[in-house]
PDB file of C-alpha atoms in Angstrom:
ATOM      1  CA  MET A   1       9.277  16.208  -1.664  1.00 42.00           C
ATOM      2  CA  ASN A   2       6.486  18.841  -2.119  1.00 52.00           C
ATOM      3  CA  ILE A   3       3.190  18.615  -0.497  1.00 50.00           C
ATOM      4  CA  PHE A   4       1.536  17.232  -3.708  1.00 50.00           C
ATOM      5  CA  ARG A   5       4.005  14.417  -4.053  1.00 53.00           C
ATOM      6  CA  THR A   6       3.653  13.591  -0.383  1.00 57.00           C
ATOM      7  CA  VAL A   7      -0.048  13.142  -0.606  1.00 54.00           C
ATOM      8  CA  GLU A   8       0.298  10.945  -3.806  1.00 57.00           C
ATOM      9  CA  SER A   9       2.935   8.809  -1.806  1.00 60.00           C
ATOM     10  CA  LYS A  10       0.450   8.392   1.078  1.00 58.00           C
ATOM     11  CA  LEU A  11      -2.401   7.403  -1.230  1.00 57.00           C
ATOM     12  CA  ALA A  12      -0.091   4.998  -3.115  1.00 56.00           C
ATOM     13  CA  GLY A  13       1.159   3.778   0.354  1.00 56.00           C
ATOM     14  CA  LEU A  14      -2.322   2.378   1.061  1.00 52.00           C
ATOM     15  CA  LEU A  15      -1.501  -0.311  -1.492  1.00 45.00           C
ATOM     16  CA  GLU A  16       1.454  -1.692   0.505  1.00 45.00           C
ATOM     17  CA  GLY A  17       1.292  -4.556   2.958  1.00 45.00           C
ATOM     18  CA  GLY A  18      -2.056  -6.139   3.500  1.00 44.00           C
ATOM     19  CA  PHE A  19      -4.014  -3.520   1.702  1.00 50.00           C
ATOM     20  CA  GLY A  20      -1.872  -4.044  -1.469  1.00 50.00           C
ATOM     21  CA  ARG A  21      -3.655  -7.373  -1.844  1.00 48.00           C
ATOM     22  CA  MET A  22      -7.136  -5.797  -1.074  1.00 50.00           C
ATOM     23  CA  PHE A  23      -6.588  -3.149  -4.010  1.00 51.00           C
ATOM     24  CA  ARG A  24      -4.708  -5.337  -6.454  1.00 49.00           C
ATOM     25  CA  SER A  25      -7.631  -5.623  -8.941  1.00 45.00           C
ATOM     26  CA  GLU A  26     -10.157  -3.065  -7.881  1.00 72.00           C
ATOM     27  CA  VAL A  27     -10.543   0.728  -7.761  1.00 82.00           C
ATOM     28  CA  ARG A  28      -7.360   2.166  -6.410  1.00 82.00           C
ATOM     29  CA  PRO A  29      -7.175   5.284  -4.236  1.00 85.00           C
ATOM     30  CA  MET A  30      -4.876   7.216  -6.832  1.00 84.00           C
ATOM     31  CA  GLU A  31      -7.415   6.381  -9.524  1.00 85.00           C
ATOM     32  CA  ILE A  32     -10.134   8.086  -7.607  1.00 89.00           C
ATOM     33  CA  ALA A  33      -7.893  10.912  -6.743  1.00 89.00           C
ATOM     34  CA  HIS A  34      -7.022  11.682 -10.467  1.00 87.00           C
ATOM     35  CA  LYS A  35     -10.665  11.562 -11.401  1.00 89.00           C
ATOM     36  CA  LEU A  36     -11.630  13.869  -8.509  1.00 91.00           C
ATOM     37  CA  VAL A  37      -9.081  16.344  -9.881  1.00 88.00           C
ATOM     38  CA  ARG A  38     -10.524  15.944 -13.416  1.00 86.00           C
ATOM     39  CA  GLU A  39     -14.036  16.603 -12.168  1.00 86.00           C
ATOM     40  CA  MET A  40     -12.810  19.636 -10.117  1.00 88.00           C
ATOM     41  CA  ASP A  41     -11.226  21.041 -13.201  1.00 84.00           C
ATOM     42  CA  GLU A  42     -14.056  20.534 -15.550  1.00 81.00           C
ATOM     43  CA  HIS A  43     -16.475  22.280 -13.233  1.00 84.00           C
ATOM     44  CA  ARG A  44     -14.691  25.532 -12.938  1.00 82.00           C
ATOM     45  CA  THR A  45     -16.825  28.805 -12.566  1.00 82.00           C
ATOM     46  CA  SER A  46     -15.115  32.209 -13.143  1.00 77.00           C
ATOM     47  CA  SER A  47     -16.083  35.375 -11.456  1.00 77.00           C
ATOM     48  CA  VAL A  48     -14.386  38.838 -11.931  1.00 77.00           C
ATOM     49  CA  THR A  49     -11.409  37.945  -9.706  1.00 82.00           C
ATOM     50  CA  ARG A  50     -11.731  34.269  -8.897  1.00 84.00           C
ATOM     51  CA  VAL A  51     -12.077  30.808 -10.342  1.00 85.00           C
ATOM     52  CA  TYR A  52     -14.335  28.704  -8.031  1.00 87.00           C
ATOM     53  CA  VAL A  53     -14.750  24.881  -8.064  1.00 89.00           C
ATOM     54  CA  PRO A  54     -16.957  22.322  -6.486  1.00 90.00           C
ATOM     55  CA  ASN A  55     -16.224  21.612  -2.737  1.00 91.00           C
ATOM     56  CA  GLU A  56     -18.587  18.493  -2.409  1.00 92.00           C
ATOM     57  CA  TYR A  57     -17.820  15.224  -4.095  1.00 94.00           C
ATOM     58  CA  LEU A  58     -19.813  12.052  -3.988  1.00 92.00           C
ATOM     59  CA  VAL A  59     -17.904   8.842  -4.890  1.00 93.00           C
ATOM     60  CA  TRP A  60     -20.086   5.741  -5.983  1.00 90.00           C
ATOM     61  CA  LEU A  61     -18.590   2.383  -5.634  1.00 90.00           C
ATOM     62  CA  SER A  62     -19.864  -1.179  -6.527  1.00 89.00           C
ATOM     63  CA  PRO A  63     -20.776  -3.129  -3.428  1.00 90.00           C
ATOM     64  CA  GLU A  64     -17.577  -5.170  -3.677  1.00 88.00           C
ATOM     65  CA  ASP A  65     -15.371  -2.235  -4.060  1.00 88.00           C
ATOM     66  CA  ARG A  66     -17.047  -0.375  -1.148  1.00 89.00           C
ATOM     67  CA  ALA A  67     -16.659  -3.448   1.100  1.00 88.00           C
ATOM     68  CA  ARG A  68     -12.972  -3.511   0.449  1.00 85.00           C
ATOM     69  CA  TYR A  69     -12.727   0.112   1.516  1.00 86.00           C
ATOM     70  CA  GLN A  70     -14.310  -0.268   4.830  1.00 83.00           C
ATOM     71  CA  GLN A  71     -11.321  -0.610   6.971  1.00 83.00           C
ATOM     72  CA  VAL A  72      -9.458   2.502   5.351  1.00 84.00           C
ATOM     73  CA  GLU A  73     -12.366   4.640   4.267  1.00 89.00           C
ATOM     74  CA  ASP A  74     -11.671   7.527   6.555  1.00 91.00           C
ATOM     75  CA  GLU A  75      -7.932   7.411   5.987  1.00 88.00           C
ATOM     76  CA  VAL A  76      -8.361   7.391   2.136  1.00 89.00           C
ATOM     77  CA  ILE A  77     -11.034  10.218   2.305  1.00 92.00           C
ATOM     78  CA  ASP A  78      -8.656  12.436   4.357  1.00 91.00           C
ATOM     79  CA  GLU A  79      -5.922  11.884   1.865  1.00 89.00           C
ATOM     80  CA  LEU A  80      -8.174  12.604  -1.121  1.00 92.00           C
ATOM     81  CA  CYS A  81      -9.316  15.839   0.538  1.00 92.00           C
ATOM     82  CA  ALA A  82      -5.713  17.024   0.962  1.00 90.00           C
ATOM     83  CA  TYR A  83      -5.043  15.924  -2.595  1.00 90.00           C
ATOM     84  CA  LEU A  84      -7.835  18.056  -3.903  1.00 92.00           C
ATOM     85  CA  LEU A  85      -6.732  21.038  -1.550  1.00 91.00           C
ATOM     86  CA  GLU A  86      -3.229  20.885  -2.925  1.00 89.00           C
ATOM     87  CA  HIS A  87      -4.342  20.840  -6.404  1.00 89.00           C
ATOM     88  CA  ALA A  88      -6.689  23.822  -5.830  1.00 89.00           C
ATOM     89  CA  ARG A  89      -3.855  25.657  -4.318  1.00 88.00           C
ATOM     90  CA  ARG A  90      -1.388  24.909  -7.169  1.00 85.00           C
ATOM     91  CA  GLU A  91      -3.884  26.076  -9.797  1.00 84.00           C
ATOM     92  CA  GLU A  92      -5.167  29.007  -7.818  1.00 87.00           C
ATOM     93  CA  LEU A  93      -8.667  27.812  -7.625  1.00 89.00           C
ATOM     94  CA  THR A  94     -11.076  28.864  -4.896  1.00 90.00           C
ATOM     95  CA  LEU A  95     -13.153  26.466  -2.753  1.00 90.00           C
ATOM     96  CA  ALA A  96     -16.167  27.843  -0.621  1.00 86.00           C
ATOM     97  CA  SER A  97     -14.981  25.380   2.050  1.00 88.00           C
ATOM     98  CA  ARG A  98     -12.715  22.572   2.654  1.00 90.00           C
ATOM     99  CA  PRO A  99     -13.639  19.676   0.250  1.00 92.00           C
ATOM    100  CA  VAL A 100     -16.195  17.128   1.463  1.00 94.00           C
ATOM    101  CA  ILE A 101     -15.948  13.653  -0.096  1.00 95.00           C
ATOM    102  CA  THR A 102     -18.294  10.835   0.786  1.00 94.00           C
ATOM    103  CA  PHE A 103     -18.236   7.336  -0.223  1.00 95.00           C
ATOM    104  CA  ASN A 104     -21.589   5.670  -1.376  1.00 93.00           C
ATOM    105  CA  THR A 105     -22.671   2.345  -2.737  1.00 93.00           C
ATOM    106  CA  ASP A 106     -24.346   1.878  -6.210  1.00 89.00           C
ATOM    107  CA  GLU A 107     -25.685  -1.655  -6.824  1.00 85.00           C
ATOM    108  CA  GLN A 108     -25.694  -1.029 -10.506  1.00 81.00           C
ATOM    109  CA  LEU A 109     -22.031  -0.570 -10.673  1.00 84.00           C
ATOM    110  CA  SER A 110     -19.693  -3.653 -11.488  1.00 82.00           C
ATOM    111  CA  LEU A 111     -16.264  -4.258  -9.729  1.00 82.00           C
ATOM    112  CA  GLY A 112     -13.647  -1.836 -10.946  1.00 82.00           C
ATOM    113  CA  GLU A 113     -16.300   0.977 -11.852  1.00 85.00           C
ATOM    114  CA  PHE A 114     -16.994   4.066  -9.901  1.00 88.00           C
ATOM    115  CA  GLY A 115     -18.932   7.150 -10.242  1.00 88.00           C
ATOM    116  CA  ILE A 116     -18.158  10.740  -9.134  1.00 89.00           C
ATOM    117  CA  GLN A 117     -20.859  13.523  -8.612  1.00 88.00           C
ATOM    118  CA  VAL A 118     -19.999  17.004  -7.682  1.00 88.00           C
ATOM    119  CA  ARG A 119     -21.419  20.194  -6.328  1.00 85.00           C
ATOM    120  CA  MET A 120     -20.486  23.588  -5.211  1.00 82.00           C
ATOM    121  CA  VAL A 121     -22.033  24.105  -1.784  1.00 75.00           C
ATOM    122  CA  HIS A 122     -22.330  27.518  -0.041  1.00 63.00           C
ATOM    123  CA  GLU A 123     -22.983  28.001   3.629  1.00 52.00           C
ATOM    124  CA  GLU A 124     -26.632  29.291   3.103  1.00 47.00           C
ATOM    125  CA  ASP A 125     -27.434  25.841   1.472  1.00 42.00           C
ATOM    126  CA  ASP A 126     -26.575  23.732   4.569  1.00 43.00           C
ATOM    127  CA  ASP A 127     -30.035  23.532   5.979  1.00 44.00           C
ATOM    128  CA  SER A 128     -31.661  22.532   2.693  1.00 41.00           C
ATOM    129  CA  GLY A 129     -31.159  18.790   2.141  1.00 39.00           C
ATOM    130  CA  GLU A 130     -33.656  18.827  -0.735  1.00 36.00           C
ATOM    131  CA  LEU A 131     -31.606  21.623  -2.615  1.00 32.00           C
ATOM    132  CA  ARG A 132     -28.281  19.892  -1.784  1.00 39.00           C
ATOM    133  CA  GLN A 133     -29.649  16.671  -3.515  1.00 36.00           C
ATOM    134  CA  ALA A 134     -31.233  18.414  -6.413  1.00 33.00           C
ATOM    135  CA  GLU A 135     -28.245  20.590  -7.456  1.00 44.00           C
ATOM    136  CA  HIS A 136     -25.733  17.908  -7.693  1.00 50.00           C
ATOM    137  CA  GLY A 137     -24.205  17.615 -11.100  1.00 53.00           C
ATOM    138  CA  HIS A 138     -24.282  14.577 -13.389  1.00 57.00           C
ATOM    139  CA  THR A 139     -22.582  11.446 -12.318  1.00 62.00           C
ATOM    140  CA  MET A 140     -19.561  10.498 -14.332  1.00 66.00           C
ATOM    141  CA  ILE A 141     -18.726   6.922 -14.494  1.00 65.00           C
ATOM    142  CA  TYR A 142     -15.218   5.689 -14.590  1.00 66.00           C
ATOM    143  CA  SER A 143     -13.782   2.170 -14.832  1.00 65.00           C
ATOM    144  CA  ALA A 144     -10.462   0.508 -13.824  1.00 63.00           C
ATOM    145  CA  ALA A 145     -11.395  -2.611 -15.984  1.00 55.00           C
ATOM    146  CA  ALA A 146      -8.526  -1.890 -18.448  1.00 52.00           C
ATOM    147  CA  ARG A 147      -6.138  -2.281 -15.657  1.00 52.00           C
ATOM    148  CA  PHE A 148      -7.293  -5.440 -14.098  1.00 48.00           C
ATOM    149  CA  ARG A 149      -8.648  -7.374 -16.991  1.00 48.00           C
ATOM    150  CA  GLY A 150      -5.110  -8.835 -17.551  1.00 47.00           C
ATOM    151  CA  ALA A 151      -5.282 -10.150 -13.881  1.00 43.00           C
ATOM    152  CA  SER A 152      -7.713 -12.723 -14.622  1.00 42.00           C
ATOM    153  CA  GLU A 153      -6.423 -16.160 -15.877  1.00 39.00           C
ATOM    154  CA  GLN A 154      -9.348 -16.401 -18.261  1.00 39.00           C
ATOM    155  CA  PRO A 155     -10.263 -12.756 -19.086  1.00 40.00           C
ATOM    156  CA  GLU A 156     -13.799 -12.084 -20.699  1.00 42.00           C
ATOM    157  CA  ARG A 157     -13.847 -10.413 -24.084  1.00 42.00           C
ATOM    158  CA  GLU A 158     -14.198  -6.707 -23.768  1.00 49.00           C
ATOM    159  CA  GLN A 159     -17.618  -5.375 -24.445  1.00 57.00           C
ATOM    160  CA  GLN A 160     -18.737  -1.752 -24.575  1.00 69.00           C
ATOM    161  CA  ARG A 161     -20.524  -0.556 -21.390  1.00 79.00           C
ATOM    162  CA  ALA A 162     -23.892   0.993 -21.756  1.00 88.00           C
ATOM    163  CA  PHE A 163     -25.376   4.080 -20.076  1.00 90.00           C
ATOM    164  CA  VAL A 164     -28.519   6.017 -20.171  1.00 92.00           C
ATOM    165  CA  LEU A 165     -28.878   9.866 -19.700  1.00 90.00           C
ATOM    166  CA  ALA A 166     -32.170  10.260 -17.756  1.00 87.00           C
ATOM    167  CA  ASP A 167     -33.512  13.022 -15.663  1.00 79.00           C
ATOM    168  CA  GLY A 168     -30.046  14.755 -15.764  1.00 80.00           C
ATOM    169  CA  LYS A 169     -28.235  11.707 -14.601  1.00 83.00           C
ATOM    170  CA  ARG A 170     -25.853   9.251 -16.304  1.00 84.00           C
ATOM    171  CA  LEU A 171     -26.771   5.790 -15.244  1.00 84.00           C
ATOM    172  CA  VAL A 172     -24.966   2.442 -15.782  1.00 83.00           C
ATOM    173  CA  VAL A 173     -26.759  -0.263 -17.631  1.00 86.00           C
ATOM    174  CA  PRO A 174     -25.924  -3.419 -15.648  1.00 80.00           C
ATOM    175  CA  ARG A 175     -24.214  -6.084 -17.680  1.00 79.00           C
ATOM    176  CA  ARG A 176     -27.247  -8.289 -17.331  1.00 80.00           C
ATOM    177  CA  GLY A 177     -29.409  -5.568 -18.912  1.00 86.00           C
ATOM    178  CA  ALA A 178     -31.903  -3.241 -17.195  1.00 89.00           C
ATOM    179  CA  THR A 179     -35.603  -2.725 -16.889  1.00 91.00           C
ATOM    180  CA  VAL A 180     -36.902   0.797 -17.400  1.00 94.00           C
ATOM    181  CA  GLY A 181     -40.240   1.937 -15.865  1.00 93.00           C
ATOM    182  CA  ARG A 182     -42.190   3.697 -13.247  1.00 92.00           C
ATOM    183  CA  SER A 183     -41.911   0.977 -10.658  1.00 92.00           C
ATOM    184  CA  ARG A 184     -39.244   1.445  -7.893  1.00 86.00           C
ATOM    185  CA  ASN A 185     -38.330  -2.211  -8.609  1.00 84.00           C
ATOM    186  CA  CYS A 186     -37.032  -1.298 -12.094  1.00 87.00           C
ATOM    187  CA  ASP A 187     -33.204  -0.861 -12.497  1.00 84.00           C
ATOM    188  CA  ILE A 188     -33.860   2.622 -14.199  1.00 89.00           C
ATOM    189  CA  VAL A 189     -36.797   4.323 -12.570  1.00 89.00           C
ATOM    190  CA  LEU A 190     -38.567   7.236 -14.527  1.00 92.00           C
ATOM    191  CA  ASP A 191     -40.876   9.545 -12.514  1.00 91.00           C
ATOM    192  CA  ASP A 192     -43.484  10.003 -15.390  1.00 93.00           C
ATOM    193  CA  VAL A 193     -47.211   8.909 -15.114  1.00 94.00           C
ATOM    194  CA  GLY A 194     -47.067   8.261 -18.898  1.00 94.00           C
ATOM    195  CA  VAL A 195     -44.538   5.472 -18.334  1.00 95.00           C
ATOM    196  CA  SER A 196     -45.766   2.159 -17.367  1.00 95.00           C
ATOM    197  CA  ARG A 197     -44.596   0.381 -14.242  1.00 94.00           C
ATOM    198  CA  GLN A 198     -42.475  -2.020 -16.255  1.00 93.00           C
ATOM    199  CA  HIS A 199     -42.219  -0.079 -19.579  1.00 96.00           C
ATOM    200  CA  ALA A 200     -39.113  -1.626 -21.575  1.00 95.00           C
ATOM    201  CA  LYS A 201     -35.995  -3.514 -20.929  1.00 94.00           C
ATOM    202  CA  VAL A 202     -32.384  -2.890 -22.371  1.00 94.00           C
ATOM    203  CA  ILE A 203     -31.044  -6.279 -23.256  1.00 90.00           C
ATOM    204  CA  ARG A 204     -27.759  -7.815 -24.785  1.00 84.00           C
ATOM    205  CA  TRP A 205     -27.937  -8.120 -28.474  1.00 81.00           C
ATOM    206  CA  GLY A 206     -24.903 -10.107 -29.594  1.00 76.00           C
ATOM    207  CA  GLU A 207     -21.993  -7.955 -28.978  1.00 77.00           C
ATOM    208  CA  SER A 208     -24.291  -4.897 -28.778  1.00 85.00           C
ATOM    209  CA  TRP A 209     -27.397  -3.779 -26.944  1.00 91.00           C
ATOM    210  CA  ALA A 210     -31.129  -3.625 -27.831  1.00 93.00           C
ATOM    211  CA  ILE A 211     -34.298  -2.299 -26.229  1.00 95.00           C
ATOM    212  CA  GLU A 212     -37.774  -4.177 -26.265  1.00 94.00           C
ATOM    213  CA  ASP A 213     -41.280  -3.051 -25.216  1.00 95.00           C
ATOM    214  CA  LEU A 214     -42.675  -4.822 -22.310  1.00 94.00           C
ATOM    215  CA  GLY A 215     -46.201  -4.309 -23.229  1.00 92.00           C
ATOM    216  CA  SER A 216     -46.319  -0.679 -22.220  1.00 94.00           C
ATOM    217  CA  THR A 217     -49.603   1.405 -22.339  1.00 93.00           C
ATOM    218  CA  ASN A 218     -48.112   4.411 -24.405  1.00 94.00           C
ATOM    219  CA  GLY A 219     -45.581   2.342 -26.381  1.00 94.00           C
ATOM    220  CA  LEU A 220     -41.824   2.826 -27.084  1.00 96.00           C
ATOM    221  CA  HIS A 221     -40.046   4.960 -29.684  1.00 96.00           C
ATOM    222  CA  VAL A 222     -36.482   5.136 -30.706  1.00 95.00           C
ATOM    223  CA  ASN A 223     -35.411   8.338 -32.745  1.00 95.00           C
ATOM    224  CA  GLY A 224     -39.138   8.885 -33.537  1.00 93.00           C
ATOM    225  CA  SER A 225     -39.893   5.315 -34.762  1.00 93.00           C
ATOM    226  CA  THR A 226     -42.355   3.039 -32.980  1.00 94.00           C
ATOM    227  CA  VAL A 227     -40.614  -0.090 -31.495  1.00 92.00           C
ATOM    228  CA  SER A 228     -42.718  -3.226 -31.607  1.00 88.00           C
ATOM    229  CA  GLU A 229     -39.947  -5.760 -31.450  1.00 89.00           C
ATOM    230  CA  PRO A 230     -36.425  -5.797 -30.113  1.00 90.00           C
ATOM    231  CA  ARG A 231     -34.546  -2.919 -31.569  1.00 92.00           C
ATOM    232  CA  GLU A 232     -30.613  -2.660 -31.695  1.00 92.00           C
ATOM    233  CA  LEU A 233     -29.358   0.522 -30.135  1.00 94.00           C
ATOM    234  CA  GLN A 234     -26.579   2.676 -31.276  1.00 92.00           C
ATOM    235  CA  ASP A 235     -24.688   5.328 -29.327  1.00 92.00           C
ATOM    236  CA  GLY A 236     -26.737   8.496 -29.146  1.00 93.00           C
ATOM    237  CA  ASP A 237     -30.138   6.938 -29.840  1.00 95.00           C
ATOM    238  CA  ARG A 238     -32.889   8.878 -28.128  1.00 95.00           C
ATOM    239  CA  ILE A 239     -35.653   6.742 -26.605  1.00 97.00           C
ATOM    240  CA  GLN A 240     -39.024   7.974 -25.857  1.00 96.00           C
ATOM    241  CA  LEU A 241     -41.091   6.620 -22.988  1.00 96.00           C
ATOM    242  CA  GLY A 242     -44.255   8.333 -22.117  1.00 93.00           C
ATOM    243  CA  ASN A 243     -43.450  12.066 -21.773  1.00 93.00           C
ATOM    244  CA  THR A 244     -39.726  11.113 -21.058  1.00 95.00           C
ATOM    245  CA  GLU A 245     -36.957  10.932 -23.383  1.00 95.00           C
ATOM    246  CA  ILE A 246     -33.596   9.127 -22.363  1.00 96.00           C
ATOM    247  CA  VAL A 247     -30.403   8.920 -24.458  1.00 95.00           C
ATOM    248  CA  PHE A 248     -28.479   5.639 -24.871  1.00 95.00           C
ATOM    249  CA  GLN A 249     -24.799   5.848 -24.804  1.00 92.00           C
ATOM    250  CA  LEU A 250     -21.843   3.204 -25.338  1.00 88.00           C
ATOM    251  CA  ARG A 251     -18.392   3.540 -24.127  1.00 75.00           C
TER     252      ARG A 251
END
């Protein structure tokens, strides 16, 4: 058995015994591994003689999933790093250092969803925490929902998940909806003095989504049109709040 298959077996082995019940319907280690490789491949940078790939990976989990990983988090991270190293070796990709993977909690993610954020870190960046944070790439959101929907005795009808692209980040809209504004209490916070503290809200609209103005000072616009009452949103709609434009997406 080659090294790649050995690492895969170890990751899959975390599902056996007691941990098998733990991961039966949540985010599995191999699902994270496959998406980490995908993000590595999609962020290649070529030089004259080498192809570089990111060496820092932030994995965002829902509170429920993160709690289930607590007992095995270090072990899972070690195996995920080995998985990335072996993939880079096989594909002749260059890493500036050994991969660094950290698990984080995102309150806006639902059970079975996870996000991955990548960055290529060089030694000269190590003392600059601000630079490290600012240069992370966009967060890609993945979901294991298609796998574990069938595990429920009474599964809910599948509905498209909503996201917004804001300030270079892809953010999940919670299933209950999301408030958007300048206040830190909002689900989606925009750092713009032209945005009201609670400017707008993305809400359920039948089987789709809509946005409504919450009495903002500078108003709300969708694709250039002023919104004075709840407006149904379509994939790709551009929403203007103050001096900030965000993009609504469906998946």
